[in-house]
Amino acid sequence: AQKITQTQPGMFVQEKEAVTLDCTYDTSDPSYGLFWYKQPSSGEMIFLIYQGSYDQQNATEGRYSLNFQKARKSANLVISASQLGDSAMYFCAMRVEGYGNNRLAFGKGNQVVVIP
Amino acid sequence: NAGVTQTPKFQVLKTGQSMTLQCAQDMNHNSMYWYRQDPGMGLRLIYYSASEGTTDKGEVPNGYNVSRLNKREFSLRLESAAPSQTSVYFCASRGLAGARAGELFFGEGSRLTVL
């Protein structure tokens, strides 16, 4: 079964600093996708970034980048130049490819507060 | 574009009452999902529907039923609400295959309180 682990306690980050959010996963399937979502206090879920297990390069989307270490089963999110609007919960999620497997499993989330 | 629309956004029930959460998507997605979110627990899958006419249990299906009425609509029903079902419920649909296969598009959430 898929398992996603996010264990960091809540984090305070200085505005304009970078922050790294840890995510480890466990799967025996060779083909899978990793996602990060942001949930601000307003409650909506916002897609941030995706990494496929066969992608050769780490994914980047603007200020977001994914530090993908396949051997360690780690997919950490890096937010560069933090902004006040980055204060939110961040969820790591994984989808395992393959016939019949059609679900996304989520970690418990990391709380980030950006301070001016 | 509306994307994924959930109703109602807020609901208060008494123990034992029933209700249905409605969800509709206009992106022609095959797969739809119901998750619940509780503090410190992340999102947990209740039920999902891979395509019209099919439904499957997720991680926490007890106390819920679902109906995939057509390709657009996927409803979640609580037959006899319990306080343990107090939560925020998210409906989602799954994007098409491709570079971001598996990306979920979420509704705004429905906050349910069971007294």
Short mmCIF file of N, CA, C and O in Angstrom, two decimals, chain A residues 35 37 39 42-45 47 50 61 91 95 97 100 102-109, chain B residues 31 33 35 37 40-43 45 48 50 57-58 90 94 99-104 106:
data_model
loop_
_atom_site.label_atom_id
_atom_site.label_comp_id
_atom_site.label_asym_id
_atom_site.label_seq_id
_atom_site.Cartn_x
_atom_site.Cartn_y
_atom_site.Cartn_z
N PHE A 35 2.88 14.72 -5.94
CA PHE A 35 2.24 16.02 -6.05
C PHE A 35 2.39 16.78 -4.74
O PHE A 35 2.45 16.19 -3.67
N TYR A 37 0.33 20.03 -2.85
CA TYR A 37 -0.81 20.93 -2.86
C TYR A 37 -0.67 21.91 -1.71
O TYR A 37 -0.13 21.58 -0.65
N GLN A 39 -2.85 24.51 0.86
CA GLN A 39 -4.17 24.83 1.37
C GLN A 39 -4.08 26.06 2.27
O GLN A 39 -3.68 25.97 3.42
N SER A 42 -8.19 29.89 3.71
CA SER A 42 -9.52 29.93 3.08
C SER A 42 -10.04 28.53 2.74
O SER A 42 -11.22 28.35 2.48
N GLY A 43 -9.14 27.55 2.75
CA GLY A 43 -9.59 26.16 2.66
C GLY A 43 -9.46 25.46 1.33
O GLY A 43 -9.52 24.23 1.28
N GLU A 44 -9.29 26.21 0.24
CA GLU A 44 -9.24 25.52 -1.04
C GLU A 44 -7.91 24.78 -1.23
O GLU A 44 -6.92 25.13 -0.62
N MET A 45 -7.91 23.77 -2.05
CA MET A 45 -6.71 22.99 -2.34
C MET A 45 -6.16 23.47 -3.68
O MET A 45 -6.84 23.44 -4.70
N PHE A 47 -3.13 23.08 -6.50
CA PHE A 47 -2.02 22.28 -7.03
C PHE A 47 -0.79 23.16 -7.19
O PHE A 47 -0.86 24.29 -7.68
N TYR A 50 4.30 18.82 -9.74
CA TYR A 50 4.21 17.38 -9.98
C TYR A 50 5.58 16.83 -10.39
O TYR A 50 6.33 17.48 -11.12
N GLU A 61 8.36 24.90 -10.76
CA GLU A 61 7.21 25.70 -11.17
C GLU A 61 7.35 27.05 -10.48
O GLU A 61 6.97 27.22 -9.33
N PHE A 91 0.48 19.90 1.47
CA PHE A 91 0.27 18.46 1.47
C PHE A 91 1.05 17.80 0.32
O PHE A 91 0.99 18.26 -0.82
N ARG A 95 0.40 9.26 -6.38
CA ARG A 95 -0.45 8.38 -7.16
C ARG A 95 0.41 7.30 -7.76
O ARG A 95 1.45 7.57 -8.35
N GLU A 97 0.83 4.45 -10.52
CA GLU A 97 0.29 4.13 -11.84
C GLU A 97 -0.10 2.66 -11.90
O GLU A 97 0.19 1.88 -11.01
N GLY A 100 -6.16 -0.17 -12.72
CA GLY A 100 -7.01 -0.30 -11.55
C GLY A 100 -6.61 0.58 -10.38
O GLY A 100 -7.36 0.71 -9.43
N ASN A 102 -6.24 4.06 -9.06
CA ASN A 102 -6.78 5.32 -9.53
C ASN A 102 -6.89 6.32 -8.40
O ASN A 102 -7.74 7.19 -8.42
N ARG A 103 -6.07 6.18 -7.37
CA ARG A 103 -6.25 7.00 -6.18
C ARG A 103 -4.99 7.79 -5.85
O ARG A 103 -3.89 7.38 -6.15
N LEU A 104 -5.25 8.89 -5.18
CA LEU A 104 -4.18 9.74 -4.69
C LEU A 104 -4.18 9.64 -3.17
O LEU A 104 -5.20 9.89 -2.53
N ALA A 105 -3.03 9.30 -2.58
CA ALA A 105 -2.91 9.23 -1.13
C ALA A 105 -2.17 10.45 -0.63
O ALA A 105 -1.16 10.85 -1.22
N PHE A 106 -2.63 11.05 0.45
CA PHE A 106 -2.08 12.30 0.98
C PHE A 106 -1.35 12.09 2.29
O PHE A 106 -1.72 11.24 3.09
N GLY A 107 -0.32 12.90 2.51
CA GLY A 107 0.29 12.99 3.81
C GLY A 107 -0.54 13.86 4.72
O GLY A 107 -1.57 14.42 4.30
N LYS A 108 -0.09 14.02 5.97
CA LYS A 108 -0.87 14.76 6.95
C LYS A 108 -0.65 16.26 6.89
O LYS A 108 -1.33 17.03 7.56
N GLY A 109 0.34 16.69 6.12
CA GLY A 109 0.52 18.11 5.90
C GLY A 109 1.59 18.75 6.75
O GLY A 109 1.97 18.23 7.80
N SER B 31 -12.87 10.26 -13.58
CA SER B 31 -12.73 9.86 -12.18
C SER B 31 -13.13 10.97 -11.23
O SER B 31 -12.76 12.13 -11.41
N TYR B 33 -13.90 11.78 -6.78
CA TYR B 33 -13.49 11.33 -5.47
C TYR B 33 -14.20 12.14 -4.38
O TYR B 33 -14.52 13.31 -4.58
N TYR B 35 -13.19 13.03 -0.40
CA TYR B 35 -12.24 12.98 0.71
C TYR B 35 -12.86 13.68 1.92
O TYR B 35 -13.68 14.59 1.78
N GLN B 37 -11.43 15.74 5.48
CA GLN B 37 -10.24 16.33 6.09
C GLN B 37 -10.53 16.64 7.55
O GLN B 37 -11.44 17.40 7.87
N GLY B 40 -5.01 17.39 11.67
CA GLY B 40 -3.91 16.48 11.92
C GLY B 40 -3.96 15.17 11.17
O GLY B 40 -3.09 14.32 11.34
N MET B 41 -4.97 15.00 10.31
CA MET B 41 -5.13 13.72 9.61
C MET B 41 -4.92 13.84 8.11
O MET B 41 -4.97 12.84 7.40
N GLY B 42 -4.74 15.02 7.60
CA GLY B 42 -4.63 15.16 6.16
C GLY B 42 -5.97 14.85 5.49
O GLY B 42 -7.03 14.96 6.10
N LEU B 43 -5.91 14.45 4.24
CA LEU B 43 -7.10 14.09 3.50
C LEU B 43 -7.19 12.57 3.40
O LEU B 43 -6.22 11.91 3.01
N LEU B 45 -9.42 9.30 1.83
CA LEU B 45 -10.36 8.97 0.77
C LEU B 45 -11.53 8.18 1.32
O LEU B 45 -11.35 7.17 2.00
N TYR B 48 -14.48 6.57 -4.23
CA TYR B 48 -14.15 7.14 -5.51
C TYR B 48 -14.90 6.41 -6.61
O TYR B 48 -15.44 5.31 -6.40
N ALA B 50 -14.18 5.54 -10.63
CA ALA B 50 -13.23 5.59 -11.75
C ALA B 50 -13.91 6.00 -13.05
O ALA B 50 -13.26 6.53 -13.95
N LYS B 57 -14.75 1.65 -2.62
CA LYS B 57 -14.45 2.17 -1.29
C LYS B 57 -13.03 2.68 -1.23
O LYS B 57 -12.12 2.13 -1.84
N GLY B 58 -12.86 3.72 -0.42
CA GLY B 58 -11.53 4.22 -0.13
C GLY B 58 -11.08 3.77 1.23
O GLY B 58 -11.39 2.67 1.69
N PHE B 90 -14.29 17.17 0.81
CA PHE B 90 -13.85 17.67 -0.49
C PHE B 90 -14.22 16.67 -1.57
O PHE B 90 -13.95 15.47 -1.46
N ARG B 94 -10.40 13.92 -11.41
CA ARG B 94 -9.03 13.65 -11.84
C ARG B 94 -8.81 14.10 -13.27
O ARG B 94 -9.64 13.81 -14.15
N ALA B 99 1.28 14.53 -18.72
CA ALA B 99 2.42 14.86 -17.89
C ALA B 99 2.05 14.96 -16.42
O ALA B 99 2.83 14.64 -15.55
N ARG B 100 0.83 15.38 -16.13
CA ARG B 100 0.42 15.50 -14.74
C ARG B 100 -0.74 14.55 -14.45
O ARG B 100 -1.65 14.89 -13.71
N ALA B 101 -0.64 13.37 -15.02
CA ALA B 101 -1.70 12.38 -14.79
C ALA B 101 -1.87 12.15 -13.30
O ALA B 101 -0.92 11.89 -12.59
N GLY B 102 -3.12 12.25 -12.88
CA GLY B 102 -3.37 12.06 -11.46
C GLY B 102 -3.63 13.34 -10.72
O GLY B 102 -4.09 13.31 -9.59
N GLU B 103 -3.34 14.49 -11.33
CA GLU B 103 -3.62 15.75 -10.64
C GLU B 103 -5.11 15.82 -10.35
O GLU B 103 -5.96 15.56 -11.21
N LEU B 104 -5.44 16.18 -9.14
CA LEU B 104 -6.83 16.31 -8.74
C LEU B 104 -7.25 17.77 -8.78
O LEU B 104 -6.49 18.67 -8.41
N PHE B 106 -10.03 20.15 -7.14
CA PHE B 106 -10.87 20.09 -5.95
C PHE B 106 -12.00 21.10 -5.98
O PHE B 106 -11.86 22.21 -6.53
#
